[in-house]
XYZ file of C-alpha atoms in Angstrom:
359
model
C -2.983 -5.809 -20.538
C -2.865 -1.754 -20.069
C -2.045 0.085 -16.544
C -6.050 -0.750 -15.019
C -7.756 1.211 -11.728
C -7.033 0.153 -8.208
C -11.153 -0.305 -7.891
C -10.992 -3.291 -11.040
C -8.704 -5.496 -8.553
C -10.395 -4.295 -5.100
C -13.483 -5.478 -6.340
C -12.429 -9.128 -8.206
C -10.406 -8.974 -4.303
C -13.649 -8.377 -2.793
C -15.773 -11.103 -4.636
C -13.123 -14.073 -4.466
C -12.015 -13.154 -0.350
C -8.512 -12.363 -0.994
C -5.876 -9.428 -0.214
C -3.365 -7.669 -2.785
C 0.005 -6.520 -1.638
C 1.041 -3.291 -2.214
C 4.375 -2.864 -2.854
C 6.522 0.595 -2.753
C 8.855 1.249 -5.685
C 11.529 3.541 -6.367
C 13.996 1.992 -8.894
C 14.334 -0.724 -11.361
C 15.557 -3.519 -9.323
C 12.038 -3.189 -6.931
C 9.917 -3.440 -9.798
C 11.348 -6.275 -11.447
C 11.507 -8.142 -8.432
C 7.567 -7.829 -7.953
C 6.838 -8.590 -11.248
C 9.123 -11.657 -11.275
C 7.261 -12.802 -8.443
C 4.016 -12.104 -9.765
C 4.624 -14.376 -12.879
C 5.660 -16.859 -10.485
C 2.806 -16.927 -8.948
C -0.238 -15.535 -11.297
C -0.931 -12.535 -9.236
C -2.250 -8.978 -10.031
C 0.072 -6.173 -9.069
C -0.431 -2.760 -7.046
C 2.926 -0.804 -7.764
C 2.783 2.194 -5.843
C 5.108 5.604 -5.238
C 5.113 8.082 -2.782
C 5.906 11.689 -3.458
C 9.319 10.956 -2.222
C 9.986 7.973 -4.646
C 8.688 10.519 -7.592
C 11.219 12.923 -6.663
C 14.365 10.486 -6.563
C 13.389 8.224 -9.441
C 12.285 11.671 -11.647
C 8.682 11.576 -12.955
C 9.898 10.523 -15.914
C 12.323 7.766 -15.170
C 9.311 6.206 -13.126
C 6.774 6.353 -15.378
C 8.359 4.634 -18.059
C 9.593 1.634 -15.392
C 6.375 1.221 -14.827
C 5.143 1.063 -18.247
C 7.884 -1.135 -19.424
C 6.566 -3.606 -16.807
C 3.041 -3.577 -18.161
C 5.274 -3.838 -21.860
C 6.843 -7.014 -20.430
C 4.326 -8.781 -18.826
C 0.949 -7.970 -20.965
C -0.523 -10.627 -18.686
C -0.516 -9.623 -15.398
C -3.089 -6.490 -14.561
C -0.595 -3.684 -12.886
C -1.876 -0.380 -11.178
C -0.254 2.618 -11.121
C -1.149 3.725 -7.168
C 0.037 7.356 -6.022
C 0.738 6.800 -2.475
C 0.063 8.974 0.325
C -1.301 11.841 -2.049
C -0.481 15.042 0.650
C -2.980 17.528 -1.546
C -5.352 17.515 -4.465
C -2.102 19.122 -6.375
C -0.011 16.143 -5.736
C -3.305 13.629 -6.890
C -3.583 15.614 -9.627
C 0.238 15.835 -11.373
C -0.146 11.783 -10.462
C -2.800 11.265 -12.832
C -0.861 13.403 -15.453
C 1.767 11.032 -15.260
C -0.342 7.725 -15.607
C -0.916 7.086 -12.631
C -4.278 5.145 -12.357
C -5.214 5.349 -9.147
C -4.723 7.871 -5.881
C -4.630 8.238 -2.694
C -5.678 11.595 -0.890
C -4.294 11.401 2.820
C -6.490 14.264 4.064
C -5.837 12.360 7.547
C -3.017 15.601 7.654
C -2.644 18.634 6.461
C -1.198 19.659 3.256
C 2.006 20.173 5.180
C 1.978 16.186 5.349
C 2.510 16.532 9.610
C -0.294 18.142 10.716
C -3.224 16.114 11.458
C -6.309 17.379 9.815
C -9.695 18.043 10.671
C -12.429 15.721 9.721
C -14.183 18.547 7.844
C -10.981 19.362 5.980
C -10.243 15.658 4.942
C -13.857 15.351 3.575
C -13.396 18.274 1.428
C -9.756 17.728 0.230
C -10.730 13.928 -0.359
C -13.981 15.066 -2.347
C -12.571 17.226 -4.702
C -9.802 14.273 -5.956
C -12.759 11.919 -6.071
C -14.587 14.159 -7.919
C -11.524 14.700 -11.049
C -10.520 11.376 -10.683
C -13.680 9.467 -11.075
C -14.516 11.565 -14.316
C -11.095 9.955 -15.982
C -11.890 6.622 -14.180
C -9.037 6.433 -11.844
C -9.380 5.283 -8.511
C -8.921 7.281 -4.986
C -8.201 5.543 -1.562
C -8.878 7.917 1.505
C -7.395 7.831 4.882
C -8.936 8.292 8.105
C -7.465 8.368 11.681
C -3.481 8.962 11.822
C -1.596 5.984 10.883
C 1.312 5.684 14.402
C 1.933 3.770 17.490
C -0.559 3.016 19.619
C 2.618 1.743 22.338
C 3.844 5.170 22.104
C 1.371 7.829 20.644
C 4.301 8.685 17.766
C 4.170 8.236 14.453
C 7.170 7.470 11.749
C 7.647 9.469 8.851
C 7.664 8.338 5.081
C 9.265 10.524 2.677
C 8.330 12.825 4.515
C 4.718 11.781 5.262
C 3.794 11.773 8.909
C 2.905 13.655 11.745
C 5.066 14.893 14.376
C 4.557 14.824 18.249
C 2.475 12.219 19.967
C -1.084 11.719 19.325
C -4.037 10.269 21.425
C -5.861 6.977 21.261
C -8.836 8.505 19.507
C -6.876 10.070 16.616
C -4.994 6.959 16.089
C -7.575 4.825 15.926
C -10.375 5.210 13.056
C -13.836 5.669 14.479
C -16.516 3.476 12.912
C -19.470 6.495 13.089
C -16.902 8.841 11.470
C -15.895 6.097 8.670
C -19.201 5.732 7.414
C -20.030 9.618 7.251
C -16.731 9.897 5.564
C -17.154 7.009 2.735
C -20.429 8.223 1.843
C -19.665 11.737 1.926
C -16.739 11.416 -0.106
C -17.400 8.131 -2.416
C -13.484 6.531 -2.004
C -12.836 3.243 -3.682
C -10.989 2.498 -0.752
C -10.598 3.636 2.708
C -7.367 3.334 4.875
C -8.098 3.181 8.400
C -5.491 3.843 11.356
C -5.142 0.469 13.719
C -2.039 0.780 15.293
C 0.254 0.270 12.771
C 3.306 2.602 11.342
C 5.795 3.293 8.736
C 9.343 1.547 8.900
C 10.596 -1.216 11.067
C 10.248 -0.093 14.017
C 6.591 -0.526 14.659
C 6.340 -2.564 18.030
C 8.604 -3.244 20.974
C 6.906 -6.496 21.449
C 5.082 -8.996 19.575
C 1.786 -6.902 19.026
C -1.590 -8.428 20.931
C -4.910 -6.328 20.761
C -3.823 -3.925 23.070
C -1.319 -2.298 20.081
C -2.628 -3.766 17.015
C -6.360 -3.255 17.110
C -7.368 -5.738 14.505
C -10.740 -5.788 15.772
C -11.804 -1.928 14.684
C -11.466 -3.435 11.416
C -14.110 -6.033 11.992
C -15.886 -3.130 13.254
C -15.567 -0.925 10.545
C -16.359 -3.575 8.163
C -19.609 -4.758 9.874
C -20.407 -1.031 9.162
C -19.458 -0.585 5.652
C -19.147 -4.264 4.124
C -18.944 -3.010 0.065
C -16.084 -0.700 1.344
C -12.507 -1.430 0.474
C -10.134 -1.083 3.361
C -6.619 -0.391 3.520
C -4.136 -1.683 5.678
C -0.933 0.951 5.844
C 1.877 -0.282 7.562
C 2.101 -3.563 7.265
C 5.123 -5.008 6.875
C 6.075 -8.228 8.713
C 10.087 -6.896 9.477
C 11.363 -11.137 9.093
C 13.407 -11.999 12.037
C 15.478 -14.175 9.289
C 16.801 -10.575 6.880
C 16.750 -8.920 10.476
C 19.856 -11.665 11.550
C 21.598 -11.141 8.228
C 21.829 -7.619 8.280
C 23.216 -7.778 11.562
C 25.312 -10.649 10.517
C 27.317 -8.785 7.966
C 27.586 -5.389 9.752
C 24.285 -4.060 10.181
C 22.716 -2.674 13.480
C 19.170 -2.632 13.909
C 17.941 -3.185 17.187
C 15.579 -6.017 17.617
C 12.016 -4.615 16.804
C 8.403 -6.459 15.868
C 6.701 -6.065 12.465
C 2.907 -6.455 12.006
C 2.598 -10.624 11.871
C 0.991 -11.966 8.927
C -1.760 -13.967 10.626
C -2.492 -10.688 11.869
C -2.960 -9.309 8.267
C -5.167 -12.829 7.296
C -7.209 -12.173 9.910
C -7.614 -8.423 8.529
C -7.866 -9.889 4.865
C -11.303 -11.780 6.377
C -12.768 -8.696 7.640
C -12.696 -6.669 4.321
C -9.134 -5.384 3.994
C -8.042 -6.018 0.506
C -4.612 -3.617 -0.042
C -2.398 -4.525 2.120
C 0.792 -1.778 1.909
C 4.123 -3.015 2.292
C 7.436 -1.511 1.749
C 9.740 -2.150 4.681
C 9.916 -5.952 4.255
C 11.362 -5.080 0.829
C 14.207 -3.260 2.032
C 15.063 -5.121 4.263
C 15.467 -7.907 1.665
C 17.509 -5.502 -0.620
C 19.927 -4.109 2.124
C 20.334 -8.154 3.332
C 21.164 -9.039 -0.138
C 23.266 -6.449 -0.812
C 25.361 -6.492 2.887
C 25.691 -9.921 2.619
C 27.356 -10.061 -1.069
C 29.759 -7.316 -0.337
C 31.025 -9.333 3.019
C 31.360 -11.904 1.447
C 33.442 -10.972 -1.993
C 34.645 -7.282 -0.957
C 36.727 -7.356 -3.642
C 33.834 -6.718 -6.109
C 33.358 -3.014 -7.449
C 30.363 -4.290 -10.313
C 26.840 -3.064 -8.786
C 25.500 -6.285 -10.575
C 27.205 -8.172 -8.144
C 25.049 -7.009 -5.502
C 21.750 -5.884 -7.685
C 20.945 -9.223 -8.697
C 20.802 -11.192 -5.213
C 18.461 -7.692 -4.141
C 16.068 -8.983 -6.716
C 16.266 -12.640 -5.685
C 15.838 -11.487 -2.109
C 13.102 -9.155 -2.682
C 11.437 -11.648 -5.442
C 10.800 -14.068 -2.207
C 9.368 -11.831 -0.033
C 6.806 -10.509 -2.682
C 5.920 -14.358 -3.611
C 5.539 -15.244 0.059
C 3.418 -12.131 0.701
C 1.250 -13.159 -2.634
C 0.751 -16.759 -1.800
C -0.072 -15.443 2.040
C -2.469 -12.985 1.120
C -4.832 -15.570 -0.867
C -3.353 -13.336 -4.469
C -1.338 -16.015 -6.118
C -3.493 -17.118 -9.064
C -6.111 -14.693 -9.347
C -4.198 -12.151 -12.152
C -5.446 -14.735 -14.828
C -8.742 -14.439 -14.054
C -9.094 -10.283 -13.901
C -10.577 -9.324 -17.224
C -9.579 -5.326 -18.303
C -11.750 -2.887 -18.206
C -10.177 0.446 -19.386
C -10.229 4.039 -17.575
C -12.605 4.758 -19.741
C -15.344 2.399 -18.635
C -14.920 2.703 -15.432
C -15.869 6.547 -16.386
C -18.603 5.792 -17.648
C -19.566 3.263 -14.272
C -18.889 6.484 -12.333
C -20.728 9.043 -13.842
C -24.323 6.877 -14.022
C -23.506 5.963 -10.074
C -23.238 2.149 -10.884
C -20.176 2.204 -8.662
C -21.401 4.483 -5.840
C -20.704 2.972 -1.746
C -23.487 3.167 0.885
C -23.171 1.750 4.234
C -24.568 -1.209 5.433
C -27.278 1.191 7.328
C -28.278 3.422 4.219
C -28.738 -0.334 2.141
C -31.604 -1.125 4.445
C -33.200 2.128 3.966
């Protein structure tokens, strides 16, 4: 099976009531770990870079990981997801490089920290739909500011993320401005801002309603049920890779994740990509701390490589069997780029709201 569009595995998602992981790559290690656990567990795959794993990987270097995965494992349906897209530019050069689907954050500004108007994000998200649907690659949008509802602030990705502090209406997505902005702009999938943020330090405390508004996605969904959402965020930070780090030198202060009931209960109402990143290094750095405490004397990177895969492998099989994935990747048929052209253009795959259906 080729490199298929994010929209192929959102909608098979969609119809069968499960989530996808997706999982943030930047090397070879990451992606064979996924793929090892997505054998193990017959589940599609959502592979995904941000602009900052293109730049340290090299365009190059990435794409032909990637494709040497799809090479390997002809069996399991992989996309090629450009995450956190900062301008039409950056969506663009993505698709150049094989990348089959994209996301547009026009949530900021091109400067990737300054959040954006709703007018801008419309337009900037409207043009990549536009090129991208014509080559049949898929576009996720993002609406609302992805940061902490505790503390107003948001964490930066590669780069990606706004600075200051930020009130409860830009961090939240508002239902009314979701459904202007789906059908306005025609995304595959739409990320909306709950509460969560990058990196592990999301909450100070086990998150309840208050900081985790789970139910805006029930909301949202009511609102726009054929609409893909997007959970950003979303790493679980285990309390058990949290101990080993610390065990074998590490210092990370103790710090709450978004819990994985939490994400079910998300999964239920609609959400069907599910980003995660965090968890995985904190597998790799666990792995690798603990096999240099415990044989210093080693100098071969293998040494400490391999147990990052094993590490990692777990967390991306736990995520897929929690998730609903696990045993769904035999089932997904291919349909090429090109088809899903061709849906496109004669508006077969075109997203209305649950108030324009009635009309």
């Amino acid at each position: 099976m080729a490199l298929v569009p994010l929209r192929l595995l959102l909608d098979h998602a969609a119809e069968n009531g499960y989530g996808i992981p997706a999982f943030n790559v930047n090397n070879l290690e990451q992606i064979q770990a996924i793929l090892k656990a997505a054998v193990e567990t017959d589940s599609p795959v959502i592979l995904q870079a941000s602009r900052g794993a293109r730049a340290y990987a090299g365009e190059n270097f990435l794409r032909h990981l990637i494709l040497a995965a799809v090479e390997t494992y002809p069996q399991i349906p992989i996309v090629m997801h450009q995450d956190h897209g900062n301008a039409p530019a950056t969506c663009y050069s993505a698709i150049k490089n094989n990348f089959t689907s994209v996301m547009m954050d026009g949530s900021l500004e091109a400067d990737a920290k300054t959040p954006a108007s709703f007018e801008y994000n419309v337009n900037v998200t409207r043009e990549v739909v536009n090129v991208a649907h014509a080559l049949g690659v898929s576009v996720e949008g993002e609406l609302g500011c992805l940061g902490s509802l505790e503390t107003g602030a948001g964490e930066a990705e590669d780069g990606h993320g706004f600075e200051g502090t930020l009130d409860h209406s830009q961090l939240l997505t508002d239902p009314d401005e979701a459904v202007d902005f789906v059908e306005a702009t025609q995304v595959d999938a739409l990320a909306v801002a709950i509460g969560t943020s990058h990196g592990a330090y999301k909450f100070t405390r086990k998150p309840t309603g208050e900081i985790l508004a789970i139910s805006r996605i029930e909301e949202i969904h009511r609102r726009l049920p054929n609409t893909h959402l997007v959970m950003h965020g979303s790493s679980s930070v285990p309390e058990d890779l949290l101990a080993i780090i610390n065990q074998y030198g590490g210092a990370i202060p103790e710090t709450y994740g978004v819990p994985v009931e939490e994400i079910q209960k998300g999964i239920k109402s609609g959400v069907r990509k599910v980003n995660i990143d965090t968890d995985n290094r904190l597998a790799i750095t666990a792995a690798v701390r603990e096999a240099l405490a415990k044989k210093p004397e080693e100098f071969d990177p293998r040494h400490f490589l391999k147990p990052s895969i094993t590490y990692m492998q777990k967390v991306c099989a736990e995520r897929y069997q929690q998730f609903g994935t696990a045993g769904n990747a035999s089932k997904i048929k291919q349909v090429s780029l090109e088809d899903f052209a061709a849906k496109y253009a004669k508006g077969e795959l075109n997203v209305v709201s649950k108030a324009a259906a009635k009309v």
